[in-house]
Tab-separated table of C-alpha atoms in Angstrom:
chain	number	residue	atom	x	y	z
S	1	MET	CA	-11.635	16.286	2.703
S	2	LEU	CA	-12.047	13.749	-0.028
S	3	LEU	CA	-9.579	15.679	-2.251
S	4	LEU	CA	-7.034	15.716	0.681
S	5	MET	CA	-7.279	12.462	0.653
S	6	ALA	CA	-6.809	11.534	-2.714
S	7	LEU	CA	-3.537	14.056	-2.724
S	8	VAL	CA	-2.283	11.886	-0.131
S	9	ILE	CA	-3.032	8.580	-1.559
S	10	PHE	CA	-2.029	9.837	-5.079
S	11	ARG	CA	1.538	10.799	-4.067
S	12	PRO	CA	4.365	9.897	-7.157
S	13	ASP	CA	7.204	9.522	-4.442
S	14	ARG	CA	6.159	6.831	-3.204
S	15	HIS	CA	8.119	3.310	-3.391
S	16	ASN	CA	7.636	0.738	-6.043
S	17	LEU	CA	5.294	2.536	-8.145
S	18	ARG	CA	5.306	1.299	-11.546
S	19	ASP	CA	4.014	4.347	-13.234
S	20	MET	CA	5.418	7.644	-11.661
S	21	GLU	CA	4.430	10.117	-14.452
S	22	ARG	CA	0.672	8.793	-14.163
S	23	VAL	CA	0.422	8.862	-10.723
S	24	ARG	CA	1.969	12.278	-11.049
S	25	ALA	CA	-0.669	13.439	-13.759
S	26	ILE	CA	-3.462	12.398	-11.240
S	27	GLN	CA	-2.264	13.979	-8.334
S	28	ASN	CA	-1.981	17.476	-10.325
S	29	THR	CA	-5.730	16.796	-11.541
S	30	TYR	CA	-6.942	16.303	-7.994
S	31	TYR	CA	-4.679	19.905	-6.983
S	32	GLY	CA	-6.725	21.299	-9.875
S	33	VAL	CA	-9.990	20.453	-8.692
S	34	LEU	CA	-8.980	21.358	-5.116
S	35	ARG	CA	-8.132	25.068	-6.437
S	36	ARG	CA	-11.497	25.118	-8.251
S	37	VAL	CA	-13.414	24.152	-5.301
S	38	LEU	CA	-11.751	26.579	-3.275
S	39	GLU	CA	-12.259	29.374	-5.744
S	40	CYS	CA	-16.024	28.265	-5.943
S	41	GLU	CA	-16.149	29.000	-2.057
S	42	TYR	CA	-13.602	32.069	-1.554
S	43	ALA	CA	-12.747	35.274	-3.041
S	44	ALA	CA	-9.826	34.736	-5.402
S	45	ASN	CA	-7.243	35.883	-3.427
S	46	GLU	CA	-8.309	34.460	-0.310
S	47	ALA	CA	-8.955	30.906	-2.400
S	48	LEU	CA	-5.324	31.371	-3.449
S	49	MET	CA	-3.936	31.882	0.161
S	50	VAL	CA	-6.043	28.822	1.476
S	51	TYR	CA	-5.018	26.526	-1.480
S	52	GLU	CA	-1.105	27.307	-0.586
S	53	MET	CA	-1.815	26.469	3.125
S	54	LEU	CA	-3.755	23.341	2.764
S	55	VAL	CA	-0.724	22.340	0.038
S	56	ARG	CA	2.010	23.510	2.655
S	57	LYS	CA	-0.078	21.287	5.696
S	58	LEU	CA	0.103	18.060	3.544
S	59	GLU	CA	4.146	18.697	3.201
S	60	GLU	CA	3.960	19.321	6.865
S	61	LEU	CA	2.177	15.881	7.445
S	62	LYS	CA	4.112	13.955	5.197
S	63	HIS	CA	7.190	15.273	7.112
S	64	LEU	CA	5.720	14.466	10.480
S	65	LYS	CA	4.929	10.708	9.211
S	66	GLU	CA	8.157	10.400	8.527
S	67	GLY	CA	9.492	11.368	11.544
S	68	LEU	CA	7.161	9.326	13.430
S	69	VAL	CA	8.208	6.113	11.218
S	70	ARG	CA	11.747	6.596	11.997
S	71	ILE	CA	10.848	6.954	15.806
S	72	TYR	CA	8.476	3.941	15.659
S	73	TYR	CA	11.146	1.515	13.681
S	74	GLY	CA	13.795	2.786	16.328
S	75	PHE	CA	11.835	1.350	19.168
S	76	ASP	CA	12.478	-1.925	20.662
S	77	SER	CA	9.266	-2.589	21.187
S	78	ARG	CA	9.792	-5.486	23.960
S	79	GLN	CA	10.530	-2.455	26.200
S	80	LEU	CA	7.298	-0.343	25.792
S	81	ASN	CA	4.396	-0.429	28.250
S	82	PRO	CA	1.710	-2.478	26.824
S	83	LEU	CA	-0.964	0.388	26.139
S	84	ILE	CA	2.224	2.308	24.392
S	85	LYS	CA	2.596	-1.084	22.031
S	86	GLU	CA	-0.505	-1.421	20.977
S	87	LEU	CA	-0.847	2.243	19.730
S	88	PHE	CA	2.489	1.665	17.824
S	89	ASP	CA	1.217	-1.613	16.221
S	90	MET	CA	-2.017	0.878	15.000
S	91	MET	CA	0.311	2.588	12.705
């Protein structure tokens, strides 16, 4: 789980990065570590399938987050139910 969090944190496509190439290199290191961990836990072909699935899921989560942010910023918070407003304020 910590490796997946590191992959999310060290994304080179974030805004206002000073050294995008360094962040990309760090992220690639974490991708390599994830792959090696999976190879220790699974057979080679299964490790590759799990690795590819996890990479796809990370990309899906990125797109989901972007969609939720667009929805969030499109709302007029004054019209929301107080409970829903509190949930959106936590994002």
